[in-house]
PDB file of C-alpha atoms and ligand atoms in Angstrom:
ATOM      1  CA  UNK T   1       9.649 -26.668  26.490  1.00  0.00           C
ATOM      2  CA  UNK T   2       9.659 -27.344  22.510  1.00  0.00           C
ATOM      3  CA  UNK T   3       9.845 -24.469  20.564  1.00  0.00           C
ATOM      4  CA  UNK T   4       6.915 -23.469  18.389  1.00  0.00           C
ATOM      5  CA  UNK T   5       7.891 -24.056  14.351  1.00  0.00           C
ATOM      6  CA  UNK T   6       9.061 -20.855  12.713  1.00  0.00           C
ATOM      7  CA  UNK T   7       6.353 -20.764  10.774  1.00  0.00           C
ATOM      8  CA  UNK T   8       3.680 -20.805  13.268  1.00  0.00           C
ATOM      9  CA  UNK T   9       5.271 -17.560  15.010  1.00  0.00           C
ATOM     10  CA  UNK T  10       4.637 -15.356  11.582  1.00  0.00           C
ATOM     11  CA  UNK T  11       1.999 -13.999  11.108  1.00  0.00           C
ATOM     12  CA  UNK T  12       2.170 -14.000   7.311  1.00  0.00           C
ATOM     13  CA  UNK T  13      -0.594 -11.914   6.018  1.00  0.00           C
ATOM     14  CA  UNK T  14      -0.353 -12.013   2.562  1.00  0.00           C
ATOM     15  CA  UNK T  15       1.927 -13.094  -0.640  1.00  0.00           C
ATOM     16  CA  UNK T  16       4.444 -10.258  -0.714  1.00  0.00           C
ATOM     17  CA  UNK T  17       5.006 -10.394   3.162  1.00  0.00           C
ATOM     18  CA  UNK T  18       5.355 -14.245   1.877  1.00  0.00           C
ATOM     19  CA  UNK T  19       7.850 -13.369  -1.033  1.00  0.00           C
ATOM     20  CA  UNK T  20       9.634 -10.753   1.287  1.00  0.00           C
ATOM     21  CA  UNK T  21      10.359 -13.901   3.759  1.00  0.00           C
ATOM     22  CA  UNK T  22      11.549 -15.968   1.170  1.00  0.00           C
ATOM     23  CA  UNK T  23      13.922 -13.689  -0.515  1.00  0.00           C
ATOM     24  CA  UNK T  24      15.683 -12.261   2.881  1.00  0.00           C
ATOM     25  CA  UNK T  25      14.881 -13.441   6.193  1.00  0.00           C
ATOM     26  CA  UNK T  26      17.532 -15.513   6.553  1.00  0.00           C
ATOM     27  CA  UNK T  27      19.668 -12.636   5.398  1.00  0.00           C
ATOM     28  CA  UNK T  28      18.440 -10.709   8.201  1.00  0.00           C
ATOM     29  CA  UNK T  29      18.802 -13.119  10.920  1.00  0.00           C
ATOM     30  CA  UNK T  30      22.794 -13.103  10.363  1.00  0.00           C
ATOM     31  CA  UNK T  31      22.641  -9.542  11.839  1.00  0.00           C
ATOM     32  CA  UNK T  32      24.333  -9.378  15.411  1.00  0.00           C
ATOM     33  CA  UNK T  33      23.229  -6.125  16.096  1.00  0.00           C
ATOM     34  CA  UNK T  34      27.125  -5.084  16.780  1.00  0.00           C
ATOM     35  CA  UNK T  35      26.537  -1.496  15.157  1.00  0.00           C
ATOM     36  CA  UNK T  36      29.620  -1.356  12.810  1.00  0.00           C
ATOM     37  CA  UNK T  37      28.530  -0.737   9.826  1.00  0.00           C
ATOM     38  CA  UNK T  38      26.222   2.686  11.515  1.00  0.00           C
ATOM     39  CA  UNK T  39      29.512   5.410  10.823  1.00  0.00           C
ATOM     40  CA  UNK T  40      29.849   3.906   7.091  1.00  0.00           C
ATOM     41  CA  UNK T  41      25.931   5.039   6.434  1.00  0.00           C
ATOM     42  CA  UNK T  42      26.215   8.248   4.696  1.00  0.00           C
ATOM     43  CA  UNK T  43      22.310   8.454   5.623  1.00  0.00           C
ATOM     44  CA  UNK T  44      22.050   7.435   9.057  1.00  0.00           C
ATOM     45  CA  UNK T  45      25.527   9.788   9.618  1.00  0.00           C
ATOM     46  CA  UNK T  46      23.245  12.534   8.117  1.00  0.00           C
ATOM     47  CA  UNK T  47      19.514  11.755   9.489  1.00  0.00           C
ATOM     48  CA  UNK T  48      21.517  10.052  13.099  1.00  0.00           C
ATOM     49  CA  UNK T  49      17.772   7.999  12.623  1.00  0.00           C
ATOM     50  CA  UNK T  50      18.335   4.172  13.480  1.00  0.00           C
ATOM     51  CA  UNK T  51      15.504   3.594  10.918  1.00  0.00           C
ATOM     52  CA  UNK T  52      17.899   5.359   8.634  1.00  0.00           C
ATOM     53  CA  UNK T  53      21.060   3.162   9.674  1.00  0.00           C
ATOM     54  CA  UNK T  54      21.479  -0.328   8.043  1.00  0.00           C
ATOM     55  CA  UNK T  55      21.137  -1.902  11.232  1.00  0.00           C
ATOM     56  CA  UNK T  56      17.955  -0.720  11.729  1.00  0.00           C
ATOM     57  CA  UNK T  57      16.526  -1.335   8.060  1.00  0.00           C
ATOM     58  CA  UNK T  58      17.890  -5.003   8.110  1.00  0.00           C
ATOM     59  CA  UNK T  59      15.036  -5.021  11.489  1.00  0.00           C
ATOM     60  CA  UNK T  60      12.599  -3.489   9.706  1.00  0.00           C
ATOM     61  CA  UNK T  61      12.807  -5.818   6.686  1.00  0.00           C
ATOM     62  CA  UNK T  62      12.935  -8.457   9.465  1.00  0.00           C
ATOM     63  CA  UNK T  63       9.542  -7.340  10.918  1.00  0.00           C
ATOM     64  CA  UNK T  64       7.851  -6.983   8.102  1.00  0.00           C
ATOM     65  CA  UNK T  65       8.830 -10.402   7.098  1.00  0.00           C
ATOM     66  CA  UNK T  66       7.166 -11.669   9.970  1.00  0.00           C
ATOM     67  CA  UNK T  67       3.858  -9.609   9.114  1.00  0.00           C
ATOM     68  CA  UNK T  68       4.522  -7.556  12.223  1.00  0.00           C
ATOM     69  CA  UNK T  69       4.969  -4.117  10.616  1.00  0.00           C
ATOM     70  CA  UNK T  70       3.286  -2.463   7.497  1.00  0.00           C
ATOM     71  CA  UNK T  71       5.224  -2.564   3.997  1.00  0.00           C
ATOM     72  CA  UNK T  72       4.020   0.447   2.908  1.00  0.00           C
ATOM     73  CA  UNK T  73       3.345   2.412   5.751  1.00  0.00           C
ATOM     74  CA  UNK T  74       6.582   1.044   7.868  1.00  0.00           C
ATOM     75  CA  UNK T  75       9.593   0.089   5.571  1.00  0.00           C
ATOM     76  CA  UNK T  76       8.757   2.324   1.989  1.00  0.00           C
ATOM     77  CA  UNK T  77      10.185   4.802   3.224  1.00  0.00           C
ATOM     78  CA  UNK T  78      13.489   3.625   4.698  1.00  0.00           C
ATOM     79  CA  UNK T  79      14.317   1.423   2.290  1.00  0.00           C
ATOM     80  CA  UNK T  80      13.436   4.525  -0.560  1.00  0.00           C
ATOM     81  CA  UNK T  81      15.862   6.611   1.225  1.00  0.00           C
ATOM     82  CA  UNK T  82      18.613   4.553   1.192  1.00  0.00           C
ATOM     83  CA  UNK T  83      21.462   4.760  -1.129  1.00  0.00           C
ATOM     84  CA  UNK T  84      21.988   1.250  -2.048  1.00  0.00           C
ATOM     85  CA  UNK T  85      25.776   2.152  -1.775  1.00  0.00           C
ATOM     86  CA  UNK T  86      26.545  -0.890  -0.157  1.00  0.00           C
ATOM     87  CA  UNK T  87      29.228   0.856   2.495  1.00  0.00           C
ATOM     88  CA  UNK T  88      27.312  -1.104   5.373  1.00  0.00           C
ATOM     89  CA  UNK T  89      28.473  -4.727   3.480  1.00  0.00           C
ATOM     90  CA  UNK T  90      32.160  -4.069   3.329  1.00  0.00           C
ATOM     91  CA  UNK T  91      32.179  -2.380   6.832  1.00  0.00           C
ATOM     92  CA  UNK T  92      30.016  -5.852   8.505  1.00  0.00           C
ATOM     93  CA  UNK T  93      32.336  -7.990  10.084  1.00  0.00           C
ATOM     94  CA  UNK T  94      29.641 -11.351   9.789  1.00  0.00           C
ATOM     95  CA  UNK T  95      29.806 -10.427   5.753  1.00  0.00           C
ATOM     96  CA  UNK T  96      25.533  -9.892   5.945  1.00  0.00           C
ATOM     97  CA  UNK T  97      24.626  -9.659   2.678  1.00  0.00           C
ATOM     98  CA  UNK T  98      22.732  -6.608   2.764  1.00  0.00           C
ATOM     99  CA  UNK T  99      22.465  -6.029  -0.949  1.00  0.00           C
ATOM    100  CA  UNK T 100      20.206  -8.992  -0.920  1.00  0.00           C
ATOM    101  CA  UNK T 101      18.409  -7.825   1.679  1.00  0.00           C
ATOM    102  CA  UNK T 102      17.757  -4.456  -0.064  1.00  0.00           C
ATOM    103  CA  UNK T 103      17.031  -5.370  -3.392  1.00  0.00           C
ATOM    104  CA  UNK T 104      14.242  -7.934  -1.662  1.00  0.00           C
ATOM    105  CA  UNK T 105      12.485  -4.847  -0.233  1.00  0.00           C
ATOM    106  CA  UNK T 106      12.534  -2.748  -3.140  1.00  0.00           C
ATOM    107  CA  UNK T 107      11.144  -5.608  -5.476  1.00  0.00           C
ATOM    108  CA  UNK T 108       8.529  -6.726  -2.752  1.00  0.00           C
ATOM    109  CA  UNK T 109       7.555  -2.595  -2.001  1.00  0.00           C
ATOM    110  CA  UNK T 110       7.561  -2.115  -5.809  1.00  0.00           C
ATOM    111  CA  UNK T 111       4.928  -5.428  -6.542  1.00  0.00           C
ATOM    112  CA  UNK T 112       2.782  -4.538  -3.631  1.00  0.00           C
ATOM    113  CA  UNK T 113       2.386  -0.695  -4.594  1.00  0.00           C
ATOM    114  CA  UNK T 114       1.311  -1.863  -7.869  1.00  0.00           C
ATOM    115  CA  UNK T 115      -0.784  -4.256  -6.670  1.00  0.00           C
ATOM    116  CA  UNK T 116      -2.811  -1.622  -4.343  1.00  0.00           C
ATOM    117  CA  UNK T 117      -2.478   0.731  -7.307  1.00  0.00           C
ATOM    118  CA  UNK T 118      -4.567  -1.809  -9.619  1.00  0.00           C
ATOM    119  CA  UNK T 119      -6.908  -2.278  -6.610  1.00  0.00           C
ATOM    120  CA  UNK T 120      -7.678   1.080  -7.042  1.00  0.00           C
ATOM    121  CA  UNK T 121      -8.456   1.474 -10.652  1.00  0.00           C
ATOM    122  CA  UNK T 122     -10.501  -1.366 -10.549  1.00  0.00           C
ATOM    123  CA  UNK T 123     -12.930  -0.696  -7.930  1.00  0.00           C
ATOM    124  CA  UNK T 124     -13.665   3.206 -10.158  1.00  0.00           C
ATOM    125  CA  UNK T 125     -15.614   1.231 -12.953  1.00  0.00           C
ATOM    126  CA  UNK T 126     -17.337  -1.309 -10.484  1.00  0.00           C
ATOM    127  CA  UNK T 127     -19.334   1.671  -9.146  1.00  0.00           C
ATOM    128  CA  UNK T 128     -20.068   3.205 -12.162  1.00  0.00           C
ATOM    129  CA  UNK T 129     -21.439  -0.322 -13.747  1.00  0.00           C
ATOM    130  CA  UNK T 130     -23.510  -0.769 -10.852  1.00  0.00           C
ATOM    131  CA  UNK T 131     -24.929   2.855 -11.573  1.00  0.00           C
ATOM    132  CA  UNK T 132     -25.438   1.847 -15.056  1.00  0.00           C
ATOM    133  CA  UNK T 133     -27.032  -1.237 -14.331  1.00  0.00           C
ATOM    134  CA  UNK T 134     -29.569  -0.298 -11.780  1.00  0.00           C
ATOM    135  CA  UNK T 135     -30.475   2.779 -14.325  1.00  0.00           C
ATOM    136  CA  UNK T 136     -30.931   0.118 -16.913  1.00  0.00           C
ATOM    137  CA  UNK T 137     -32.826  -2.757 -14.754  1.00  0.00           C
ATOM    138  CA  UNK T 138     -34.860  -0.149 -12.762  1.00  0.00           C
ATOM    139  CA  UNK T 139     -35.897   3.154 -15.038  1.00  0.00           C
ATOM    140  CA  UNK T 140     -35.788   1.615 -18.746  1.00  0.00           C
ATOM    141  CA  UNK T 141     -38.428  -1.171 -18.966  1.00  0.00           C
ATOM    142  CA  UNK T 142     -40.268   1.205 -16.734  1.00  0.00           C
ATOM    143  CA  UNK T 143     -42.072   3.910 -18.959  1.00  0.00           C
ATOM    144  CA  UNK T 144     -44.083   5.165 -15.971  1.00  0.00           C
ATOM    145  CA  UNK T 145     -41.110   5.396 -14.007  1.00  0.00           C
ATOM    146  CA  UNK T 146     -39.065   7.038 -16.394  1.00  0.00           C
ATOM    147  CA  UNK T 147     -41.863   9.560 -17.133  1.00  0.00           C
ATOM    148  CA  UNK T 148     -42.089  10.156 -13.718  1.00  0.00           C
ATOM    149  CA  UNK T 149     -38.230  11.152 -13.497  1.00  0.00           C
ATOM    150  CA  UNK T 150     -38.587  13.431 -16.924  1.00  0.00           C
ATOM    151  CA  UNK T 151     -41.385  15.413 -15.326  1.00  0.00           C
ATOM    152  CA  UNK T 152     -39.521  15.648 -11.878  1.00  0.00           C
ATOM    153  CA  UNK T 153     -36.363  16.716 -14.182  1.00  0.00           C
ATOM    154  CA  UNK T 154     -38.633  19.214 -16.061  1.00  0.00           C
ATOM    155  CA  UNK T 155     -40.746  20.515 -12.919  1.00  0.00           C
ATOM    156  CA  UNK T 156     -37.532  21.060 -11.120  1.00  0.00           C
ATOM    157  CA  UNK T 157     -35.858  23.183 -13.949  1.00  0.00           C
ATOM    158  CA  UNK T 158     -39.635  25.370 -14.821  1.00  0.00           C
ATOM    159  CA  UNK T 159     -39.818  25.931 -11.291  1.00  0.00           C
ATOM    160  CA  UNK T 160     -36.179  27.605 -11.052  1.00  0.00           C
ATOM    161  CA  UNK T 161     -35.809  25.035  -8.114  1.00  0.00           C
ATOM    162  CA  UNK T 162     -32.477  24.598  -9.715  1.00  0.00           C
ATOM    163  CA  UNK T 163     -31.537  28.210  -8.809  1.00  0.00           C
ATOM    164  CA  UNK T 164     -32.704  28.216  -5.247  1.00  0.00           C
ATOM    165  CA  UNK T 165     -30.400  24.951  -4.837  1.00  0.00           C
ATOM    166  CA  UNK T 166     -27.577  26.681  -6.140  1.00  0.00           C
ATOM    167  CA  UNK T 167     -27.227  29.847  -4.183  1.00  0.00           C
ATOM    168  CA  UNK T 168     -27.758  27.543  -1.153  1.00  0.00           C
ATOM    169  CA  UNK T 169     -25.217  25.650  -1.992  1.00  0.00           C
ATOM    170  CA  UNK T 170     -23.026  28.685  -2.571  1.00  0.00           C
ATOM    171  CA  UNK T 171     -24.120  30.869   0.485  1.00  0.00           C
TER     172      UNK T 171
HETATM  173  S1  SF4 G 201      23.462   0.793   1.250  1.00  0.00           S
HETATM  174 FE1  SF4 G 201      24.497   2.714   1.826  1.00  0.00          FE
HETATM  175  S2  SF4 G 201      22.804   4.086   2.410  1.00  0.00           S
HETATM  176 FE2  SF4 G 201      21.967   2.017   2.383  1.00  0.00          FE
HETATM  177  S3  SF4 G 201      22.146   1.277   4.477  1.00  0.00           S
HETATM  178 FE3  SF4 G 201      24.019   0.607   3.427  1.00  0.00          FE
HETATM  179  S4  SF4 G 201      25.520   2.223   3.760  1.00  0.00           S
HETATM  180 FE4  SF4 G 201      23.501   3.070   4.294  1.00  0.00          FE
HETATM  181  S1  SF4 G 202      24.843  -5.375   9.368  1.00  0.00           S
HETATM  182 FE1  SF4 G 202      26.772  -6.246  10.116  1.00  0.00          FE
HETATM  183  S2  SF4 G 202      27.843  -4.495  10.966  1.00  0.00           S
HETATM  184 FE2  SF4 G 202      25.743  -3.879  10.743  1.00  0.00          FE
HETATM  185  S3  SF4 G 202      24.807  -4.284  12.736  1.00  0.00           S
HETATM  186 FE3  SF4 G 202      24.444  -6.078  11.446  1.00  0.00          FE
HETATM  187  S4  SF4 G 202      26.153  -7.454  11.901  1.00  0.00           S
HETATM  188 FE4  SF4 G 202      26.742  -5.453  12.651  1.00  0.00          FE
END
């Protein structure tokens, strides 16, 4: 049976899962799993967490190289935690460069929380132009409609309205 092309197995969601591929998955596939470099982890010999262990960040980086696991949600934290030492690359006996590996997660992790970041600030003036826009398309050329909202404004205030509503909302 032929083998599907690598790049037909990933599911490659977006750039940085793109850039994270580029920069170490080949890195990570030179992992044999043997489990050497685990006792020269100062933080998987404290946490005893594979996901704390090189071993298992070089699988995480792995998976979410292939799109299969969340950057943010699934490797941040691992790869934050780690020392960047480098103990695990001198202990390896298949030399896997795990430097590379790291500083390709921290660069992708970095880009993509600033990306979300911007995302976020952007969207907070959107809403408040579309406010400002349907005031401006809907009430101004309107003077019925506007005079309509002052007197609402005014009856609402005259008739201590305003009150009521507020020791409602505080009860
Ligand atoms: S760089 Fe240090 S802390 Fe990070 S996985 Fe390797 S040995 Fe552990
Ligand atoms: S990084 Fe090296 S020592 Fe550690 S599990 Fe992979 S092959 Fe083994």
């Amino acid at each position: 049976m032929n083998e599907a092309p690598l790049e037909k197995e990933l599911a490659l969601t977006d750039k940085f899962t793109q850039k994270l591929h580029d920069l170490s998955y080949e890195a990570t596939n030179q992992c044999v799993q043997c489990g050497y470099c685990l006792p020269a982890c100062p933080t998987y010999e404290s946490m005893g967490k594979e996901s704390q262990s090189p071993r298992g960040r070089i699988n995480l980086v792995k998976m979410a190289a292939e799109g299969k696991i969340d950057l943010q949600k699934d490797l941040a934290e691992p790869i934050d935690l780690c020392l960047g030492c480098r103990a695990c690359e001198v202990a390896c006996p298949v030399n896997v460069p795990y430097g590379q590996i790291y500083e390709a997660a921290k660069e992708v992790i970095t880009e993509n929380q600033k990306h979300e970041h911007h995302k976020k600030q952007n969207s907070k003036p959107k809403i408040q132009t579309k406010a400002v826009k349907f005031t401006l398309t809907n009430l101004f050329p309107h003077r019925k409609r506007l005079r309509t909202l002052g007197n609402l404004t005014w009856l609402y205030q005259k008739t201590n309205l305003n009150k009521v509503v507020q020791k409602n909302k505080n009860d």
